[in-house]
Short mmCIF file of C-alpha atoms in Angstrom, two decimals:
data_model
loop_
_atom_site.label_atom_id
_atom_site.label_comp_id
_atom_site.label_asym_id
_atom_site.label_seq_id
_atom_site.Cartn_x
_atom_site.Cartn_y
_atom_site.Cartn_z
CA MET W 172 -26.37 2.89 33.22
CA LEU W 173 -25.97 3.05 29.01
CA LYS W 174 -22.89 1.17 29.23
CA GLN W 175 -24.41 -1.36 31.52
CA LYS W 176 -26.93 -1.76 29.34
CA MET W 177 -24.79 -2.32 26.67
CA ALA W 178 -22.47 -4.51 28.03
CA LEU W 179 -25.30 -7.13 29.21
CA LEU W 180 -26.63 -6.92 25.40
CA LEU W 181 -22.91 -7.95 24.19
CA ALA W 182 -22.25 -10.28 27.08
CA ALA W 183 -25.52 -12.23 26.02
CA ALA W 184 -25.66 -11.93 22.26
CA MET W 185 -22.56 -10.55 20.94
CA LEU W 186 -19.72 -12.79 22.13
CA ALA W 187 -21.08 -15.25 19.69
CA GLY W 188 -22.33 -13.45 17.13
CA ALA W 189 -19.67 -12.27 15.40
CA VAL W 190 -17.77 -15.24 15.62
CA SER W 191 -20.20 -18.23 16.09
CA GLY W 192 -22.98 -15.94 13.99
CA CYS W 193 -25.79 -16.41 17.40
CA SER W 194 -27.19 -13.38 15.73
CA ASN W 195 -29.85 -10.70 18.10
CA SER W 196 -33.28 -10.70 16.57
CA GLN W 197 -34.34 -7.46 14.89
CA GLN W 198 -36.49 -6.34 17.27
CA GLY W 199 -33.46 -6.55 19.77
CA GLY W 200 -31.60 -4.12 17.17
CA GLU W 201 -34.22 -1.75 17.65
CA VAL W 202 -34.42 -1.28 20.83
CA SER W 203 -29.99 -0.40 21.03
CA ALA W 204 -30.36 1.77 18.44
CA ASP W 205 -33.26 3.99 19.91
CA SER W 206 -30.56 3.59 22.81
CA GLY W 207 -27.87 5.06 20.72
CA ALA W 208 -29.97 7.94 19.60
CA SER W 209 -30.21 8.93 23.29
CA ALA W 210 -26.80 8.42 23.93
CA GLN W 211 -26.27 10.45 20.98
CA SER W 212 -27.93 13.03 22.46
CA GLU W 213 -26.57 12.90 25.93
CA GLY W 214 -23.05 12.80 23.91
CA SER W 215 -23.28 15.66 22.27
CA SER W 216 -23.58 17.91 25.10
CA GLN W 217 -21.15 16.60 27.11
CA ALA W 218 -18.99 17.47 23.86
CA GLU W 219 -20.20 20.70 23.39
CA ASN W 220 -19.53 21.06 27.02
CA GLN W 221 -16.00 20.55 27.16
CA GLU W 222 -13.45 22.37 25.51
CA HIS W 223 -11.04 19.06 25.01
CA VAL W 224 -12.88 15.58 23.90
CA THR W 225 -11.21 12.82 23.59
CA ILE W 226 -12.13 9.53 21.53
CA LYS W 227 -10.83 6.17 21.47
CA PHE W 228 -10.39 5.14 17.80
CA VAL W 229 -9.86 1.39 16.98
CA GLY W 230 -8.78 -0.89 14.57
CA TYR W 231 -6.55 -3.79 13.61
CA ALA W 232 -2.82 -3.70 15.31
CA ASN W 233 -0.99 -4.14 11.86
CA SER W 234 -2.83 -1.24 10.88
CA ALA W 235 -1.85 1.39 14.33
CA ALA W 236 0.70 3.03 12.35
CA GLY W 237 -1.53 4.58 9.62
CA PHE W 238 -4.09 5.09 12.28
CA GLU W 239 -1.87 7.20 13.98
CA ALA W 240 -0.80 9.06 11.00
CA ARG W 241 -4.26 9.98 10.03
CA ALA W 242 -5.18 11.10 13.80
CA GLU W 243 -2.58 13.56 13.52
CA GLU W 244 -3.50 14.58 10.93
CA PHE W 245 -6.89 15.30 12.52
CA MET W 246 -5.91 16.53 15.34
CA SER W 247 -4.07 19.42 13.72
CA GLN W 248 -7.13 20.59 12.06
CA ARG W 249 -9.12 20.36 15.14
CA SER W 250 -7.60 20.74 18.74
CA ASP W 251 -10.59 20.32 20.39
CA ILE W 252 -10.41 16.88 19.61
CA LYS W 253 -8.20 14.09 20.84
CA VAL W 254 -7.82 10.82 18.64
CA GLU W 255 -6.42 8.05 21.23
CA VAL W 256 -5.37 4.81 18.52
CA GLN W 257 -5.82 1.04 20.12
CA GLY W 258 -4.49 -1.34 17.75
CA ILE W 259 -6.20 -4.89 18.30
CA PRO W 260 -4.08 -7.85 17.15
CA ALA W 261 -6.33 -10.30 14.71
CA ASN W 262 -6.17 -11.83 11.80
CA SER W 263 -9.62 -12.29 10.53
CA TRP W 264 -12.66 -9.15 10.79
CA GLY W 265 -14.30 -11.82 12.51
CA GLU W 266 -11.52 -11.57 15.25
CA LEU W 267 -11.65 -8.11 15.70
CA MET W 268 -15.02 -7.90 15.93
CA GLN W 269 -15.00 -10.55 18.86
CA ALA W 270 -12.43 -8.89 20.34
CA ILE W 271 -14.08 -5.72 20.36
CA SER W 272 -17.36 -7.04 22.05
CA VAL W 273 -15.53 -8.27 24.93
CA ASN W 274 -13.84 -4.95 25.63
CA ILE W 275 -17.21 -3.36 25.29
CA ALA W 276 -18.98 -5.87 27.73
CA GLY W 277 -16.07 -5.35 29.93
CA GLY W 278 -16.59 -1.76 30.27
CA ASP W 279 -13.82 -0.71 27.79
CA VAL W 280 -15.98 0.96 24.60
CA PRO W 281 -14.28 2.60 21.82
CA ASP W 282 -16.29 5.89 20.38
CA ILE W 283 -15.42 4.69 16.69
CA ALA W 284 -13.81 2.27 14.77
CA ASP W 285 -12.33 0.95 11.56
CA ILE W 286 -14.60 -2.22 10.02
CA ALA W 287 -14.88 -3.21 7.12
CA SER W 288 -18.17 -4.95 5.08
CA GLU W 289 -17.46 -8.11 7.05
CA GLY W 290 -18.31 -6.26 10.63
CA GLN W 291 -20.58 -3.43 10.12
CA ARG W 292 -23.84 -5.43 9.33
CA SER W 293 -23.11 -7.73 12.55
CA PHE W 294 -23.03 -4.56 14.93
CA ALA W 295 -25.37 -2.59 12.92
CA ALA W 296 -27.76 -5.64 13.45
CA SER W 297 -27.04 -6.09 17.54
CA GLY W 298 -27.41 -2.08 17.68
CA ILE W 299 -23.76 -1.96 18.94
CA ILE W 300 -22.91 0.86 16.36
CA ILE W 301 -25.66 3.99 15.63
CA PRO W 302 -27.25 5.17 12.36
CA ILE W 303 -25.57 8.50 11.00
CA ASP W 304 -28.67 9.56 9.27
CA GLU W 305 -29.67 12.56 11.39
CA TYR W 306 -25.67 13.81 11.04
CA LEU W 307 -25.84 13.28 6.62
CA GLU W 308 -29.12 15.85 6.99
CA ARG W 309 -27.92 18.03 9.49
CA ASP W 310 -24.37 17.86 7.72
CA LYS W 311 -25.53 17.88 4.22
CA GLU W 312 -24.67 21.68 2.73
CA GLU W 313 -21.10 20.95 4.28
CA MET W 314 -20.76 17.58 2.59
CA LYS W 315 -21.70 18.06 -0.39
CA GLU W 316 -18.43 18.14 -2.49
CA THR W 317 -17.43 15.34 -0.92
CA LEU W 318 -20.80 13.13 -1.10
CA ASP W 319 -20.89 14.23 -4.79
CA GLU W 320 -17.65 12.35 -5.20
CA ILE W 321 -19.01 9.09 -3.70
CA ASP W 322 -20.13 6.30 -5.86
CA PRO W 323 -23.79 5.65 -4.84
CA ALA W 324 -23.07 2.23 -5.41
CA LEU W 325 -20.63 2.40 -2.20
CA MET W 326 -23.00 4.20 -0.35
CA GLU W 327 -25.61 2.05 -0.49
CA THR W 328 -23.16 -0.77 1.01
CA MET W 329 -23.46 1.40 4.29
CA LYS W 330 -27.00 0.69 4.92
CA TYR W 331 -28.68 -1.94 7.06
CA ASP W 332 -32.47 -2.43 7.45
CA GLY W 333 -33.15 1.34 5.83
CA LYS W 334 -30.70 3.39 7.96
CA THR W 335 -27.05 4.44 7.27
CA TYR W 336 -24.66 3.20 9.72
CA CYS W 337 -21.55 5.16 8.36
CA LEU W 338 -19.89 6.70 5.64
CA PRO W 339 -17.11 4.88 2.77
CA THR W 340 -13.68 5.70 4.14
CA VAL W 341 -11.96 3.44 1.95
CA TRP W 342 -12.57 0.22 -0.17
CA ASN W 343 -11.19 -2.88 -2.52
CA ASN W 344 -12.56 -5.17 -4.38
CA ILE W 345 -10.58 -7.90 -6.47
CA LEU W 346 -9.03 -8.08 -9.74
CA LEU W 347 -6.35 -10.15 -11.01
CA TYR W 348 -2.48 -9.12 -10.83
CA TYR W 349 -0.54 -10.21 -14.16
CA ASN W 350 3.23 -10.49 -14.68
CA LYS W 351 4.40 -9.19 -17.92
CA ASN W 352 7.72 -10.76 -17.54
CA VAL W 353 5.93 -14.26 -17.74
CA LEU W 354 3.88 -13.39 -20.27
CA GLU W 355 6.45 -12.19 -22.39
CA ARG W 356 8.70 -14.96 -21.77
CA PHE W 357 5.97 -17.14 -23.71
CA ASN W 358 4.86 -14.52 -26.63
CA ILE W 359 1.51 -14.38 -24.59
CA PRO W 360 -0.28 -10.45 -25.41
CA GLU W 361 -1.62 -9.10 -22.11
CA PRO W 362 -5.13 -9.43 -20.77
CA GLU W 363 -8.02 -7.13 -21.22
CA SER W 364 -11.34 -6.65 -19.84
CA GLY W 365 -14.06 -9.03 -21.17
CA TRP W 366 -11.73 -11.95 -22.11
CA THR W 367 -13.28 -15.02 -20.83
CA ILE W 368 -12.40 -18.14 -18.75
CA ASP W 369 -11.45 -20.02 -21.86
CA ASP W 370 -9.18 -17.32 -22.56
CA PHE W 371 -7.42 -17.07 -19.53
CA ILE W 372 -6.92 -21.23 -18.72
CA GLU W 373 -5.41 -21.39 -21.83
CA ILE W 374 -2.84 -18.71 -20.96
CA CYS W 375 -2.48 -20.38 -17.97
CA GLN W 376 -2.03 -24.02 -19.13
CA THR W 377 0.62 -22.44 -21.77
CA VAL W 378 2.38 -21.14 -18.66
CA THR W 379 2.55 -23.94 -16.79
CA SER W 380 3.29 -26.83 -19.54
CA GLU W 381 6.49 -26.13 -20.48
CA ASN W 382 8.40 -26.59 -17.42
CA ASP W 383 9.17 -30.03 -18.22
CA GLY W 384 6.75 -31.38 -15.21
CA THR W 385 8.48 -29.04 -12.74
CA ASN W 386 5.89 -26.48 -11.97
CA ASP W 387 8.88 -23.90 -11.72
CA VAL W 388 5.93 -21.78 -13.05
CA TYR W 389 2.41 -21.54 -12.24
CA GLY W 390 -0.56 -19.93 -13.95
CA TYR W 391 -2.74 -19.47 -10.89
CA ALA W 392 -2.31 -19.34 -7.27
CA PHE W 393 -4.50 -18.85 -4.61
CA GLY W 394 -5.16 -19.45 -0.87
CA ASN W 395 -8.30 -20.55 1.17
CA ALA W 396 -9.56 -17.41 1.51
CA TYR W 397 -13.17 -15.95 1.94
CA PHE W 398 -12.66 -12.63 0.11
CA ASN W 399 -9.49 -13.05 -2.37
CA THR W 400 -10.41 -16.35 -3.95
CA ILE W 401 -13.86 -18.38 -3.12
CA VAL W 402 -16.74 -15.46 -3.25
CA PRO W 403 -14.69 -13.48 -6.73
CA TRP W 404 -14.75 -16.71 -8.68
CA MET W 405 -18.67 -18.13 -7.25
CA ILE W 406 -19.62 -13.91 -8.53
CA VAL W 407 -18.32 -14.05 -12.07
CA SER W 408 -19.63 -17.56 -12.32
CA GLY W 409 -23.22 -16.56 -11.38
CA GLY W 410 -23.44 -17.53 -7.81
CA ASN W 411 -22.85 -16.52 -4.34
CA VAL W 412 -22.55 -17.46 -0.92
CA LEU W 413 -26.06 -16.11 -0.12
CA ASN W 414 -29.10 -14.83 -1.81
CA ASP W 415 -29.27 -11.22 -2.41
CA ASP W 416 -31.21 -10.57 0.90
CA TRP W 417 -28.46 -12.71 2.88
CA THR W 418 -31.62 -14.36 4.22
CA GLU W 419 -30.51 -18.08 2.97
CA SER W 420 -27.40 -19.82 1.38
CA ARG W 421 -27.01 -20.55 -2.05
CA LEU W 422 -23.76 -22.83 -2.00
CA THR W 423 -25.74 -25.77 -3.70
CA ASP W 424 -27.33 -23.51 -6.27
CA PRO W 425 -25.28 -24.77 -9.54
CA ASP W 426 -23.59 -20.97 -11.13
CA THR W 427 -22.54 -21.29 -7.15
CA LEU W 428 -20.82 -24.59 -7.64
CA ALA W 429 -19.40 -24.04 -10.41
CA GLY W 430 -17.20 -21.26 -9.46
CA VAL W 431 -15.72 -23.47 -6.44
CA GLN W 432 -15.46 -26.15 -8.56
CA LEU W 433 -13.72 -24.07 -11.23
CA LEU W 434 -10.86 -23.36 -8.03
CA TYR W 435 -11.06 -27.49 -8.01
CA ASP W 436 -10.12 -28.16 -11.45
CA PHE W 437 -7.24 -25.26 -11.71
CA VAL W 438 -5.23 -27.95 -9.09
CA TYR W 439 -6.25 -31.27 -10.19
CA LYS W 440 -7.35 -30.95 -13.88
CA TYR W 441 -6.01 -28.32 -15.87
CA ASN W 442 -2.61 -28.59 -13.16
CA ILE W 443 -2.45 -24.63 -13.78
CA SER W 444 -2.03 -24.09 -10.23
CA PRO W 445 -0.36 -25.13 -6.34
CA LYS W 446 -2.28 -27.22 -4.14
CA ILE W 447 -3.51 -24.64 -1.39
CA ASP W 448 -1.74 -26.32 1.35
CA ALA W 449 1.61 -26.36 -0.92
CA GLY W 450 3.59 -23.62 1.54
CA VAL W 451 3.67 -21.62 -1.37
CA ALA W 452 2.10 -17.81 -1.52
CA ASP W 453 1.08 -16.06 -4.72
CA LEU W 454 2.94 -13.08 -3.99
CA ASP W 455 6.36 -14.86 -3.38
CA LEU W 456 6.03 -16.50 -6.33
CA PHE W 457 4.84 -13.71 -8.76
CA VAL W 458 8.31 -11.18 -7.68
CA GLN W 459 10.38 -14.40 -8.63
CA ASP W 460 8.38 -14.40 -11.95
CA LYS W 461 7.18 -17.77 -11.46
CA LEU W 462 3.82 -16.66 -11.61
CA ALA W 463 1.48 -15.45 -14.25
CA PHE W 464 -1.57 -14.58 -12.38
CA MET W 465 -2.59 -13.65 -8.84
CA SER W 466 -5.76 -12.24 -6.90
CA ALA W 467 -5.78 -9.44 -4.64
CA GLY W 468 -7.37 -6.15 -3.93
CA MET W 469 -5.38 -2.74 -4.52
CA TRP W 470 -3.08 -3.58 -1.57
CA GLN W 471 -0.98 -5.60 -3.25
CA VAL W 472 -0.01 -2.53 -5.10
CA ASN W 473 1.77 -1.20 -2.12
CA ALA W 474 3.09 -5.02 -1.31
CA LEU W 475 4.45 -4.98 -4.73
CA LYS W 476 5.96 -1.49 -4.55
CA ASN W 477 7.81 -2.74 -1.00
CA ALA W 478 9.02 -5.44 -2.67
CA ASP W 479 10.88 -3.61 -5.00
CA PHE W 480 8.79 -4.96 -8.09
CA PRO W 481 8.90 -2.64 -11.09
CA VAL W 482 5.59 -1.30 -11.20
CA ASP W 483 5.97 -1.97 -15.14
CA ASP W 484 6.60 -5.33 -14.60
CA TYR W 485 2.79 -5.77 -13.78
CA ASP W 486 -0.73 -4.77 -14.92
CA VAL W 487 -4.38 -5.52 -13.56
CA VAL W 488 -7.50 -6.96 -15.13
CA ASP W 489 -10.98 -7.83 -14.35
CA LEU W 490 -11.00 -11.33 -13.52
CA PRO W 491 -12.07 -13.38 -16.93
CA ILE W 492 -16.01 -13.96 -17.19
CA VAL W 493 -17.81 -17.06 -16.37
CA LYS W 494 -20.96 -16.54 -16.45
CA GLU W 495 -21.27 -12.88 -15.18
CA ASP W 496 -18.99 -9.99 -15.21
CA LYS W 497 -19.24 -8.81 -11.77
CA ALA W 498 -16.89 -8.00 -9.56
CA VAL W 499 -16.97 -8.57 -5.37
CA ILE W 500 -16.31 -5.41 -3.08
CA GLY W 501 -15.98 -4.56 0.04
CA VAL W 502 -16.52 -1.34 1.97
CA GLY W 503 -14.71 0.29 4.99
CA GLY W 504 -16.44 2.49 6.97
CA ALA W 505 -15.98 4.55 10.29
CA PRO W 506 -19.04 3.65 12.92
CA ILE W 507 -19.62 5.17 15.76
CA PHE W 508 -20.06 3.20 18.98
CA ALA W 509 -23.99 3.57 20.84
CA ALA W 510 -22.12 3.63 24.13
CA SER W 511 -20.03 6.06 23.43
CA GLU W 512 -20.20 9.42 25.27
CA HIS W 513 -19.09 11.74 22.85
CA GLN W 514 -20.74 10.52 19.59
CA ASP W 515 -20.92 14.11 18.04
CA ALA W 516 -16.61 14.12 18.44
CA ALA W 517 -16.42 11.01 16.99
CA TRP W 518 -19.17 12.26 14.13
CA GLU W 519 -16.33 14.88 13.62
CA PHE W 520 -13.57 12.07 13.10
CA ALA W 521 -15.53 10.01 10.54
CA LYS W 522 -16.38 13.59 8.36
CA PHE W 523 -12.58 13.80 8.42
CA LEU W 524 -11.72 10.33 7.16
CA SER W 525 -14.03 10.27 4.44
CA SER W 526 -13.68 13.89 3.47
CA LYS W 527 -12.24 14.89 -0.12
CA ASP W 528 -9.84 17.50 1.35
CA PHE W 529 -8.59 14.59 3.43
CA GLN W 530 -8.61 11.79 0.60
CA ASP W 531 -7.09 13.95 -1.91
CA THR W 532 -4.33 15.40 0.05
CA PHE W 533 -3.20 11.91 2.58
CA ILE W 534 -5.73 8.85 1.22
CA VAL W 535 -3.45 9.02 -1.69
CA GLU W 536 -0.06 9.09 -0.68
CA ASP W 537 0.12 4.63 -0.41
CA GLY W 538 -1.66 2.13 -2.40
CA TRP W 539 -3.41 0.25 0.34
CA SER W 540 -7.01 1.12 -0.54
CA ILE W 541 -8.97 2.49 -2.84
CA PRO W 542 -10.45 5.57 -1.97
CA ALA W 543 -14.08 6.44 -1.71
CA VAL W 544 -13.82 9.52 -3.33
CA LYS W 545 -13.32 9.25 -6.87
CA SER W 546 -11.25 12.37 -7.57
CA ALA W 547 -8.72 10.59 -4.45
CA ALA W 548 -8.83 7.47 -6.31
CA ASP W 549 -8.22 9.15 -9.69
CA THR W 550 -5.10 10.69 -8.19
CA LEU W 551 -3.85 7.71 -6.59
CA ALA W 552 -4.30 5.72 -10.09
CA ALA W 553 -1.98 8.14 -11.69
CA LYS W 554 0.83 7.60 -9.11
CA ASP W 555 4.24 6.74 -10.25
CA PHE W 556 4.24 3.64 -8.46
CA ALA W 557 0.39 2.19 -9.35
CA PRO W 558 0.16 -0.08 -12.84
CA ALA W 559 -1.59 1.05 -15.89
CA HIS W 560 -4.72 -0.22 -15.46
CA ALA W 561 -5.29 1.13 -11.70
CA ASP W 562 -8.20 2.89 -12.82
CA LEU W 563 -10.32 -0.65 -12.87
CA PHE W 564 -10.04 -0.36 -9.22
CA TYR W 565 -12.48 2.18 -8.80
CA ALA W 566 -14.46 1.51 -12.10
CA SER W 567 -15.31 -1.96 -10.80
CA ALA W 568 -17.96 -0.11 -8.22
CA GLN W 569 -20.30 0.17 -11.18
CA LYS W 570 -20.57 -3.72 -11.56
CA GLY W 571 -19.74 -3.87 -7.54
CA VAL W 572 -20.98 -7.10 -5.64
CA MET W 573 -21.35 -6.65 -1.89
CA VAL W 574 -19.16 -9.43 -0.07
CA PRO W 575 -21.53 -10.97 1.72
CA ALA W 576 -21.40 -10.06 5.45
CA PRO W 577 -24.47 -10.52 7.35
CA GLN W 578 -24.63 -10.33 11.37
CA GLU W 579 -23.62 -13.96 10.95
CA TYR W 580 -20.50 -13.70 9.41
CA GLY W 581 -18.50 -14.88 11.35
CA ALA W 582 -19.70 -18.26 11.25
CA ILE W 583 -20.29 -18.62 7.16
CA GLU W 584 -16.74 -17.53 6.76
CA SER W 585 -15.47 -20.25 9.17
CA VAL W 586 -17.76 -23.05 7.95
CA LEU W 587 -16.95 -22.23 4.34
CA LEU W 588 -13.30 -22.11 4.43
CA ARG W 589 -13.66 -25.25 6.65
CA GLU W 590 -15.64 -27.31 4.02
CA PHE W 591 -14.28 -25.67 1.03
CA GLY W 592 -10.81 -26.73 2.57
CA ALA W 593 -12.07 -29.94 2.73
CA ALA W 594 -12.71 -30.49 -0.72
CA MET W 595 -9.72 -29.09 -1.62
CA ALA W 596 -7.71 -31.75 0.59
CA ASN W 597 -9.80 -34.63 -1.30
CA MET W 598 -11.11 -35.32 1.82
CA LYS W 599 -15.15 -35.22 0.49
CA THR W 600 -16.20 -33.45 -3.03
CA MET W 601 -16.83 -29.95 -3.71
CA GLU W 602 -20.71 -30.65 -3.89
CA GLU W 603 -20.45 -32.54 -0.61
CA ALA W 604 -18.60 -29.99 1.19
CA MET W 605 -21.07 -27.02 -0.22
CA ALA W 606 -23.84 -29.21 0.94
CA ALA W 607 -22.63 -29.81 4.54
CA ALA W 608 -21.67 -25.79 4.77
CA GLU W 609 -24.99 -25.17 3.29
CA GLU W 610 -26.62 -27.12 5.82
CA GLU W 611 -24.89 -25.18 9.01
CA ILE W 612 -24.96 -22.10 7.30
CA ASN W 613 -28.85 -22.35 7.26
CA ALA W 614 -29.13 -23.14 10.38
CA GLU W 615 -27.01 -20.27 12.20
CA ILE W 616 -29.51 -17.67 9.45
CA ALA W 617 -32.32 -19.41 11.28
CA LYS W 618 -31.31 -18.24 14.53
CA ARG W 619 -32.33 -14.97 13.88
CA GLY W 620 -35.71 -15.34 14.88
#
């Protein structure tokens, strides 16, 4: 009965919700959350009465190997719970949310999933995942060492409407990677945190001005990306996509406009960046010593390692201050689905993924994301494949601003990328583009009721 109820809920609302931004009302979310609580008790009794329980864990297909390794490690410690990993092909969090929603509506219900900030709020608002506050209270003594090691700012991102929906597992921010070889070629000192936008532009212009007009080397390259590009520069400029409670667009706010206009000016005024449709990838330019700066999260550490780019040839630094010294953050978690029949078993896997013991010994073996547990992050930052200032990754939690990801995230991202792209292609001014995006985004938010 519960599966049928959830399928109807998803078919009516969620198929559009994650991608087109048509969300359920708060009342609908509360009803579903109550159903999830009922399922929790039902799932608990089933899990307790079965010698072996199989749970399904879903996430990005291109991360399936990593998920499989995590599942194997868990199962080596818990022979009573089997974890089946299902990788879903998707190019964005919006696509992943849509695919999961379609699967649930068709009766293919996961128990637990790897979902970042960009999807958690949508599923929580629709009642598709359950709050875990009762689990946290029950297991607080067991989890004390782990919870003491997780920055409170990260835990806060896991909350919606006063309830906690998952534990942080890993997270990411955006820093600037700089190529030491390029800077040394032009006798430029390495930048330090607290530097300004004027410092950044001066360095980038120095790098690009001595190439006989051919721009063999660029100061900074970026793509049309929500988390990697647009939001970080809005935030350091004092703006953001939405207001603090994510109920209204801020795209026409002067500070927000200043952030995206700056990106336009990098290309057309300062001539330090290639056009976003130029067909050049920042990582490719960087490893060829043709780029001074690129913006990325910790995943680029692993990408550079895989590209055999020497760790001593690059480092990381905070984005330059335009108006505010802040950093965008996005946090991953493993929420439990309301329609799951094995919620207790799913909770055991969720606890494992965030546990200090697991993160200290397993998550630190690669550089794809920042561990939620501070000791693990410190261990990772000290690895020989990590740059000298890798400690800046975890430190940014203290000044982190959650990437705007309400239940309309899919629509907001799509609209903003379309309009930003139009402005960068000189099809309209940045002011016109942001005004158009704001009108559409506010209309989507208004559908909450």
